[in-house]
């Protein structure tokens, strides 16, 4: 049994693809004394500075906002603020989150048109190009950078400029890829790029953030109908600093903590490389052991989705990992429910010791269930990790 890292007895080692492990300096910062964030100019400046820092991290000169709520609030606010009744919206779908955008834009009266890709690999840029040659009359398009249930990584670097060349605005859900995969918001012509606190940044859930390009602001301001939401109306935020007014009371303690989490990533510098190495070594270990990956290609470096061996149940596997080894890995939902499990090696989870411990526990759990594995996953993983890169 591993040594307890947590003083709280029932907290398992978090190895899920969000929420992720939270470092102590983030947890402690959240407990600091606070001011009234609606009235204290110092906090306005702190908030804005944090947004600027985040914008620099996302490689954008666009305005970045930090919203109260988990990732969904940024997705919903974007759909509420951009979509209007009758608008055609292109939904690029090769996973559960990708598909989900269709329901969100429908709520606001828009007509989703789904471009479906294969689920086991990234969206084919060529197929999308052909599709757009026949039909490109869309107000905006939505795409998920890493669709977390499968872990598929979409080539937004090619896809977003292609969409923009047709005058289609681009909305990217980068919630689970950020920190583990590069994002060049401006160079890649992303109009709205969305992230959240509890994935790669390794802060607790509770904050979402997004960048909004000048074109996206213009689209919101040029609407024929008012934005049909109060809480999710992004326009209310546009001049918050000049007006010295937040649309709602910012969750100050969450934002203090998030700033420290962001600094942790910036100070480290090499987060991308760390994620890439770990992800590659995990895939190698899984394959060598004779297990299979759900994806055929286009793996995101933040999560590995493993097919559950025939005859076993994914939910039961996760439960055993938790009960017997004190490690929580990710289950799945939708079409992958019970069929695939996920190791979330994102943010603070993506450390050699946590991942090797997880693979060891998974090995034991599977062998207990009578699965014959061809290699020791922990050993393969460690061998890969010490190889000179
Ligand atoms: C986690 C996640 C979200 C946000 O989900 P919440 O439940 O709101 O935290 C959105 N998109 C993707 C791809 C995600 O992985």
Short mmCIF file of C-alpha atoms and ligand atoms in Angstrom, two decimals:
data_model
loop_
_atom_site.label_atom_id
_atom_site.label_comp_id
_atom_site.label_asym_id
_atom_site.label_seq_id
_atom_site.Cartn_x
_atom_site.Cartn_y
_atom_site.Cartn_z
CA UNK A 1 0.00 0.00 0.00
CA UNK A 2 1.41 3.35 -0.94
CA UNK A 3 2.19 5.96 1.64
CA UNK A 4 -0.60 8.44 2.09
CA UNK A 5 0.18 11.77 0.58
CA UNK A 6 -2.95 13.38 1.85
CA UNK A 7 -3.88 14.18 5.42
CA UNK A 8 -7.49 13.57 4.49
CA UNK A 9 -7.98 9.82 4.91
CA UNK A 10 -10.46 9.21 2.13
CA UNK A 11 -8.76 11.13 -0.65
CA UNK A 12 -7.46 8.81 -3.37
CA UNK A 13 -4.52 9.60 -5.61
CA UNK A 14 -6.23 11.55 -8.40
CA UNK A 15 -5.26 10.19 -11.80
CA UNK A 16 -8.40 11.27 -13.65
CA UNK A 17 -8.39 13.51 -16.75
CA UNK A 18 -9.72 16.32 -14.60
CA UNK A 19 -10.05 17.27 -11.89
CA UNK A 20 -6.34 16.78 -11.34
CA UNK A 21 -4.08 16.90 -8.30
CA UNK A 22 -3.74 20.34 -6.75
CA UNK A 23 -0.39 21.47 -5.44
CA UNK A 24 -0.10 22.66 -1.87
CA UNK A 25 0.84 26.24 -2.79
CA UNK A 26 -2.44 26.52 -4.72
CA UNK A 27 -4.50 25.06 -1.88
CA UNK A 28 -2.92 27.34 0.71
CA UNK A 29 -3.36 30.46 -1.41
CA UNK A 30 -7.08 29.76 -1.62
CA UNK A 31 -7.28 30.08 2.15
CA UNK A 32 -5.78 33.59 2.30
CA UNK A 33 -7.71 36.57 3.59
CA UNK A 34 -9.69 38.40 0.97
CA UNK A 35 -10.99 41.80 0.05
CA UNK A 36 -14.32 42.78 -1.51
CA UNK A 37 -13.59 41.99 -5.16
CA UNK A 38 -16.40 44.23 -6.44
CA UNK A 39 -15.14 47.34 -4.70
CA UNK A 40 -11.40 47.05 -4.42
CA UNK A 41 -9.50 48.51 -7.36
CA UNK A 42 -6.52 46.42 -6.36
CA UNK A 43 -8.47 43.28 -7.10
CA UNK A 44 -9.58 44.65 -10.49
CA UNK A 45 -5.94 45.14 -11.32
CA UNK A 46 -5.04 41.70 -10.01
CA UNK A 47 -7.81 40.11 -12.06
CA UNK A 48 -6.77 41.94 -15.21
CA UNK A 49 -3.12 41.09 -14.71
CA UNK A 50 -4.00 37.43 -14.31
CA UNK A 51 -6.03 37.58 -17.53
CA UNK A 52 -3.10 39.17 -19.36
CA UNK A 53 -0.79 36.46 -18.08
CA UNK A 54 -3.19 33.80 -19.26
CA UNK A 55 -3.50 35.53 -22.64
CA UNK A 56 0.29 35.46 -23.01
CA UNK A 57 0.25 31.77 -22.14
CA UNK A 58 -2.41 31.16 -24.81
CA UNK A 59 -0.40 33.20 -27.31
CA UNK A 60 -3.10 35.73 -27.94
CA UNK A 61 -3.51 39.48 -27.90
CA UNK A 62 -7.26 39.10 -27.58
CA UNK A 63 -9.07 39.85 -24.38
CA UNK A 64 -9.16 36.93 -21.96
CA UNK A 65 -11.80 36.59 -19.25
CA UNK A 66 -11.92 34.33 -16.23
CA UNK A 67 -15.46 33.27 -15.41
CA UNK A 68 -16.97 31.71 -12.32
CA UNK A 69 -18.08 28.17 -13.04
CA UNK A 70 -16.51 25.07 -14.52
CA UNK A 71 -15.64 24.62 -18.19
CA UNK A 72 -19.26 24.37 -19.25
CA UNK A 73 -19.99 27.98 -18.33
CA UNK A 74 -17.50 29.18 -20.94
CA UNK A 75 -18.92 26.84 -23.59
CA UNK A 76 -22.47 27.91 -22.79
CA UNK A 77 -21.59 31.63 -22.64
CA UNK A 78 -19.94 31.40 -26.04
CA UNK A 79 -22.96 29.70 -27.60
CA UNK A 80 -25.39 32.10 -25.90
CA UNK A 81 -23.44 35.15 -27.00
CA UNK A 82 -22.73 34.11 -30.60
CA UNK A 83 -25.68 31.98 -31.72
CA UNK A 84 -28.93 33.51 -32.88
CA UNK A 85 -32.21 31.95 -34.04
CA UNK A 86 -31.81 30.73 -37.61
CA UNK A 87 -27.99 30.81 -37.62
CA UNK A 88 -26.26 27.83 -39.15
CA UNK A 89 -23.45 26.59 -36.94
CA UNK A 90 -20.93 23.99 -38.05
CA UNK A 91 -20.38 21.36 -35.37
CA UNK A 92 -17.17 19.44 -35.99
CA UNK A 93 -17.73 16.19 -34.18
CA UNK A 94 -15.47 13.26 -33.51
CA UNK A 95 -16.25 12.71 -29.87
CA UNK A 96 -18.64 13.20 -27.01
CA UNK A 97 -17.74 16.83 -26.30
CA UNK A 98 -17.67 17.65 -30.00
CA UNK A 99 -21.16 16.29 -30.42
CA UNK A 100 -22.38 18.13 -27.32
CA UNK A 101 -22.01 21.54 -28.96
CA UNK A 102 -24.98 20.73 -31.21
CA UNK A 103 -27.36 20.64 -28.25
CA UNK A 104 -25.88 23.82 -26.84
CA UNK A 105 -26.40 25.94 -29.97
CA UNK A 106 -29.89 24.48 -30.43
CA UNK A 107 -30.89 25.87 -27.04
CA UNK A 108 -30.31 29.36 -28.49
CA UNK A 109 -32.33 28.68 -31.63
CA UNK A 110 -29.44 28.08 -34.03
CA UNK A 111 -29.35 25.24 -36.53
CA UNK A 112 -26.43 22.86 -35.91
CA UNK A 113 -24.96 21.23 -39.01
CA UNK A 114 -22.77 18.32 -37.98
CA UNK A 115 -19.56 17.40 -39.77
CA UNK A 116 -18.84 13.94 -38.46
CA UNK A 117 -15.34 12.50 -38.30
CA UNK A 118 -14.10 9.10 -37.28
CA UNK A 119 -14.09 8.65 -33.55
CA UNK A 120 -10.79 6.84 -33.33
CA UNK A 121 -8.67 9.50 -35.02
CA UNK A 122 -8.38 13.23 -35.56
CA UNK A 123 -10.65 15.11 -37.96
CA UNK A 124 -9.44 14.74 -41.55
CA UNK A 125 -8.53 18.18 -42.82
CA UNK A 126 -8.95 16.95 -46.40
CA UNK A 127 -12.49 15.72 -45.82
CA UNK A 128 -13.38 18.96 -44.10
CA UNK A 129 -11.93 20.93 -47.01
CA UNK A 130 -14.11 18.99 -49.46
CA UNK A 131 -17.15 19.49 -47.27
CA UNK A 132 -16.58 23.24 -47.09
CA UNK A 133 -16.25 23.50 -50.87
CA UNK A 134 -19.91 22.47 -51.09
CA UNK A 135 -21.24 24.22 -48.02
CA UNK A 136 -19.57 27.02 -46.11
CA UNK A 137 -22.47 29.20 -45.09
CA UNK A 138 -21.85 29.09 -41.35
CA UNK A 139 -21.71 31.82 -38.77
CA UNK A 140 -19.23 29.98 -36.64
CA UNK A 141 -17.82 26.51 -36.12
CA UNK A 142 -17.09 24.55 -32.98
CA UNK A 143 -14.33 22.03 -32.49
CA UNK A 144 -12.77 20.29 -29.51
CA UNK A 145 -8.98 20.28 -29.36
CA UNK A 146 -8.77 17.15 -27.19
CA UNK A 147 -12.04 15.25 -26.92
CA UNK A 148 -11.35 13.88 -23.46
CA UNK A 149 -13.38 10.64 -23.36
CA UNK A 150 -11.30 9.23 -26.23
CA UNK A 151 -8.32 11.57 -25.87
CA UNK A 152 -8.30 12.34 -29.60
CA UNK A 153 -6.34 15.43 -30.58
CA UNK A 154 -7.65 17.53 -33.46
CA UNK A 155 -5.36 19.50 -35.72
CA UNK A 156 -6.75 22.94 -34.95
CA UNK A 157 -3.59 24.48 -36.34
CA UNK A 158 -4.78 23.48 -39.85
CA UNK A 159 -8.52 23.44 -39.27
CA UNK A 160 -9.11 26.89 -37.79
CA UNK A 161 -7.27 28.84 -40.51
CA UNK A 162 -9.19 26.78 -43.10
CA UNK A 163 -12.52 27.74 -41.52
CA UNK A 164 -11.46 31.36 -41.22
CA UNK A 165 -10.59 31.44 -44.92
CA UNK A 166 -14.34 30.96 -45.51
CA UNK A 167 -15.18 33.70 -43.03
CA UNK A 168 -16.36 31.21 -40.43
CA UNK A 169 -15.55 32.14 -36.84
CA UNK A 170 -13.82 29.43 -34.83
CA UNK A 171 -14.68 28.28 -31.32
CA UNK A 172 -12.22 25.83 -29.78
CA UNK A 173 -12.78 23.84 -26.61
CA UNK A 174 -9.22 23.42 -25.36
CA UNK A 175 -10.25 22.59 -21.80
CA UNK A 176 -8.40 19.30 -21.55
CA UNK A 177 -5.49 19.97 -23.91
CA UNK A 178 -4.17 23.22 -22.51
CA UNK A 179 -0.80 22.98 -20.73
CA UNK A 180 -0.24 19.53 -22.23
CA UNK A 181 -0.41 20.58 -25.88
CA UNK A 182 0.72 23.81 -27.56
CA UNK A 183 -1.91 26.43 -28.33
CA UNK A 184 -1.23 29.43 -30.53
CA UNK A 185 -4.57 31.16 -30.39
CA UNK A 186 -3.79 34.06 -32.73
CA UNK A 187 -1.50 32.28 -35.20
CA UNK A 188 -4.03 29.49 -35.54
CA UNK A 189 -6.90 31.96 -36.01
CA UNK A 190 -8.96 30.85 -33.06
CA UNK A 191 -11.69 33.37 -32.27
CA UNK A 192 -12.80 31.90 -28.97
CA UNK A 193 -10.43 29.57 -27.13
CA UNK A 194 -11.78 27.97 -23.98
CA UNK A 195 -10.04 26.46 -20.96
CA UNK A 196 -10.79 25.57 -17.35
CA UNK A 197 -8.99 25.46 -14.03
CA UNK A 198 -9.21 21.79 -13.10
CA UNK A 199 -7.43 20.10 -15.99
CA UNK A 200 -3.85 20.89 -17.08
CA UNK A 201 -3.53 23.88 -14.77
CA UNK A 202 -4.17 21.69 -11.75
CA UNK A 203 -6.30 24.11 -9.79
CA UNK A 204 -9.60 22.95 -8.28
CA UNK A 205 -12.74 23.05 -10.46
CA UNK A 206 -14.64 26.31 -10.38
CA UNK A 207 -13.15 28.56 -13.04
CA UNK A 208 -13.47 28.70 -16.81
CA UNK A 209 -11.71 31.12 -19.08
CA UNK A 210 -11.81 32.15 -22.68
CA UNK A 211 -10.16 34.44 -25.19
CA UNK A 212 -12.42 36.54 -27.38
CA UNK A 213 -11.08 37.90 -30.68
CA UNK A 214 -12.07 41.27 -32.13
CA UNK A 215 -14.15 39.40 -34.76
CA UNK A 216 -16.03 37.55 -32.03
CA UNK A 217 -16.77 40.78 -30.13
CA UNK A 218 -17.97 42.30 -33.37
CA UNK A 219 -20.28 39.38 -34.00
CA UNK A 220 -21.80 39.76 -30.54
CA UNK A 221 -22.26 43.48 -30.97
CA UNK A 222 -23.79 43.06 -34.42
CA UNK A 223 -26.50 40.65 -33.32
CA UNK A 224 -30.04 41.19 -34.56
CA UNK A 225 -31.49 39.89 -31.31
CA UNK A 226 -30.36 40.48 -27.72
CA UNK A 227 -28.25 37.79 -26.05
CA UNK A 228 -30.87 35.55 -24.42
CA UNK A 229 -29.07 35.11 -21.11
CA UNK A 230 -28.01 37.29 -18.22
CA UNK A 231 -25.32 35.21 -16.57
CA UNK A 232 -23.91 33.94 -19.85
CA UNK A 233 -23.85 37.29 -21.65
CA UNK A 234 -20.20 37.90 -22.52
CA UNK A 235 -20.87 41.44 -23.70
CA UNK A 236 -21.42 42.47 -20.09
CA UNK A 237 -17.72 41.82 -19.55
CA UNK A 238 -16.29 43.76 -22.44
CA UNK A 239 -15.46 46.97 -20.57
CA UNK A 240 -15.38 45.66 -17.03
CA UNK A 241 -12.08 47.35 -16.27
CA UNK A 242 -12.86 50.76 -17.76
CA UNK A 243 -16.26 50.68 -16.05
CA UNK A 244 -14.83 49.32 -12.78
CA UNK A 245 -17.70 46.88 -12.67
CA UNK A 246 -17.89 43.09 -12.68
CA UNK A 247 -21.17 41.54 -13.91
CA UNK A 248 -21.10 39.31 -10.82
CA UNK A 249 -18.92 38.94 -7.76
CA UNK A 250 -15.74 37.18 -8.85
CA UNK A 251 -14.79 34.07 -6.85
CA UNK A 252 -11.74 35.80 -5.43
CA UNK A 253 -10.23 32.84 -3.57
CA UNK A 254 -10.46 30.63 -6.65
CA UNK A 255 -8.77 33.29 -8.74
CA UNK A 256 -5.96 33.76 -6.18
CA UNK A 257 -5.37 30.03 -6.28
CA UNK A 258 -5.54 29.85 -10.05
CA UNK A 259 -2.92 32.57 -10.41
CA UNK A 260 -0.51 30.45 -8.37
CA UNK A 261 -1.33 27.38 -10.47
CA UNK A 262 -0.64 29.38 -13.63
CA UNK A 263 2.65 30.56 -12.16
CA UNK A 264 3.58 26.98 -11.34
CA UNK A 265 3.22 26.11 -15.02
CA UNK A 266 5.07 29.21 -16.22
CA UNK A 267 7.94 28.72 -13.79
CA UNK A 268 8.39 25.10 -14.80
CA UNK A 269 8.73 26.04 -18.45
CA UNK A 270 8.89 22.47 -19.73
CA UNK A 271 5.34 21.30 -19.16
CA UNK A 272 4.76 20.41 -22.82
CA UNK A 273 7.82 18.19 -22.95
CA UNK A 274 6.95 16.53 -19.65
CA UNK A 275 3.47 15.68 -20.92
CA UNK A 276 4.74 14.36 -24.23
CA UNK A 277 7.30 12.07 -22.63
CA UNK A 278 4.90 10.66 -20.08
CA UNK A 279 2.15 10.11 -22.65
CA UNK A 280 4.46 8.30 -25.04
CA UNK A 281 5.84 6.05 -22.31
CA UNK A 282 2.33 5.19 -21.07
CA UNK A 283 1.20 4.19 -24.55
CA UNK A 284 4.26 2.04 -25.01
CA UNK A 285 3.68 0.27 -21.70
CA UNK A 286 0.03 -0.37 -22.45
CA UNK A 287 0.74 -1.78 -25.91
CA UNK A 288 3.67 -3.93 -24.80
CA UNK A 289 1.48 -5.47 -22.12
CA UNK A 290 -0.91 -6.56 -24.86
CA UNK A 291 -3.69 -4.14 -24.02
CA UNK A 292 -5.14 -1.93 -26.74
CA UNK A 293 -5.56 1.80 -27.05
CA UNK A 294 -8.93 3.15 -28.11
CA UNK A 295 -7.41 5.52 -30.67
CA UNK A 296 -5.70 4.57 -33.90
CA UNK A 297 -3.76 7.85 -34.09
CA UNK A 298 -3.74 11.49 -32.93
CA UNK A 299 -3.19 10.95 -29.23
CA UNK A 300 -3.36 13.95 -26.93
CA UNK A 301 -0.53 14.06 -24.40
CA UNK A 302 -2.86 14.63 -21.47
CA UNK A 303 -4.85 11.40 -21.39
CA UNK A 304 -4.63 7.75 -22.45
CA UNK A 305 -7.80 5.81 -23.19
CA UNK A 306 -7.41 2.06 -22.87
CA UNK A 307 -9.92 -0.52 -24.09
CA UNK A 308 -11.19 -2.69 -21.28
CA UNK A 309 -10.29 -6.34 -22.02
CA UNK A 310 -13.22 -8.43 -23.22
CA UNK A 311 -15.34 -9.82 -20.44
CA UNK A 312 -14.41 -7.12 -17.93
CA UNK A 313 -16.39 -4.10 -16.89
CA UNK A 314 -14.73 -0.68 -16.86
CA UNK A 315 -16.71 0.61 -13.90
CA UNK A 316 -15.79 -2.41 -11.77
CA UNK A 317 -12.14 -1.98 -12.73
CA UNK A 318 -12.11 1.62 -11.58
CA UNK A 319 -13.80 0.70 -8.33
CA UNK A 320 -11.14 -1.95 -7.64
CA UNK A 321 -8.32 0.47 -8.43
CA UNK A 322 -9.79 2.85 -5.90
CA UNK A 323 -10.66 0.37 -3.16
CA UNK A 324 -7.55 -1.73 -3.31
CA UNK A 325 -4.89 0.73 -4.40
CA UNK A 326 -6.30 4.11 -3.45
CA UNK A 327 -5.96 5.40 -7.00
CA UNK A 328 -8.77 7.01 -8.94
CA UNK A 329 -8.55 6.66 -12.71
CA UNK A 330 -11.15 7.85 -15.21
CA UNK A 331 -14.11 5.87 -16.36
CA UNK A 332 -16.04 6.74 -19.43
CA UNK A 333 -19.47 7.71 -20.68
CA UNK A 334 -21.60 7.80 -23.79
CA UNK A 335 -20.61 5.18 -26.35
CA UNK A 336 -17.46 4.38 -24.35
CA UNK A 337 -19.24 3.69 -21.07
CA UNK A 338 -17.76 0.62 -19.32
CA UNK A 339 -15.72 -0.14 -22.46
CA UNK A 340 -12.71 2.09 -21.92
CA UNK A 341 -10.83 3.48 -18.93
CA UNK A 342 -8.60 6.52 -18.86
CA UNK A 343 -5.39 7.52 -17.18
CA UNK A 344 -5.34 11.28 -16.84
CA UNK A 345 -1.71 12.26 -17.03
CA UNK A 346 -2.38 15.96 -17.20
CA UNK A 347 -1.05 18.78 -15.05
CA UNK A 348 0.33 17.67 -11.71
CA UNK A 349 -0.73 14.08 -12.43
CA UNK A 350 1.88 13.89 -15.16
CA UNK A 351 4.75 12.96 -12.89
CA UNK A 352 6.85 9.83 -13.14
CA UNK A 353 6.09 8.56 -9.64
CA UNK A 354 2.31 8.94 -9.89
CA UNK A 355 2.08 7.40 -13.34
CA UNK A 356 4.31 4.45 -12.52
CA UNK A 357 2.30 3.77 -9.38
CA UNK A 358 -0.88 3.89 -11.43
CA UNK A 359 0.42 1.45 -14.03
CA UNK A 360 1.58 -0.92 -11.31
CA UNK A 361 -1.85 -0.86 -9.69
CA UNK A 362 -3.59 -1.33 -13.03
CA UNK A 363 -1.36 -4.32 -13.76
CA UNK A 364 -2.24 -5.94 -10.43
CA UNK A 365 -5.91 -5.19 -10.83
CA UNK A 366 -6.08 -6.72 -14.30
CA UNK A 367 -4.05 -9.76 -13.29
CA UNK A 368 -6.36 -10.28 -10.30
CA UNK A 369 -9.17 -10.43 -12.83
CA UNK A 370 -7.37 -13.16 -14.74
CA UNK A 371 -6.04 -11.04 -17.59
CA UNK A 372 -2.69 -12.33 -18.84
CA UNK A 373 -0.40 -9.41 -19.62
CA UNK A 374 2.66 -9.79 -21.80
CA UNK A 375 4.85 -7.24 -20.06
CA UNK A 376 5.12 -5.38 -16.80
CA UNK A 377 3.70 -1.94 -17.54
CA UNK A 378 5.52 -0.15 -14.77
CA UNK A 379 8.89 -1.52 -15.92
CA UNK A 380 8.30 -0.64 -19.57
CA UNK A 381 7.17 2.82 -18.55
CA UNK A 382 10.26 3.42 -16.43
CA UNK A 383 12.58 2.11 -19.13
CA UNK A 384 11.05 4.55 -21.60
CA UNK A 385 11.32 7.41 -19.17
CA UNK A 386 15.04 7.00 -18.57
CA UNK A 387 15.85 6.78 -22.27
CA UNK A 388 17.74 9.83 -23.50
CA UNK A 389 15.47 12.04 -25.55
C1 LIG B 1 -13.64 18.75 -18.71
C2 LIG B 1 -14.03 19.24 -20.02
C3 LIG B 1 -14.96 20.27 -20.18
C4 LIG B 1 -15.60 20.96 -19.03
O1 LIG B 1 -16.36 20.09 -18.30
P1 LIG B 1 -16.87 20.49 -16.86
O2 LIG B 1 -17.66 19.32 -16.42
O3 LIG B 1 -17.65 21.71 -17.02
O4 LIG B 1 -15.66 20.72 -16.05
C5 LIG B 1 -15.25 20.71 -21.45
N1 LIG B 1 -14.67 20.17 -22.52
C6 LIG B 1 -13.76 19.19 -22.42
C7 LIG B 1 -13.14 18.65 -23.66
C8 LIG B 1 -13.42 18.69 -21.17
O5 LIG B 1 -12.50 17.72 -21.06
#
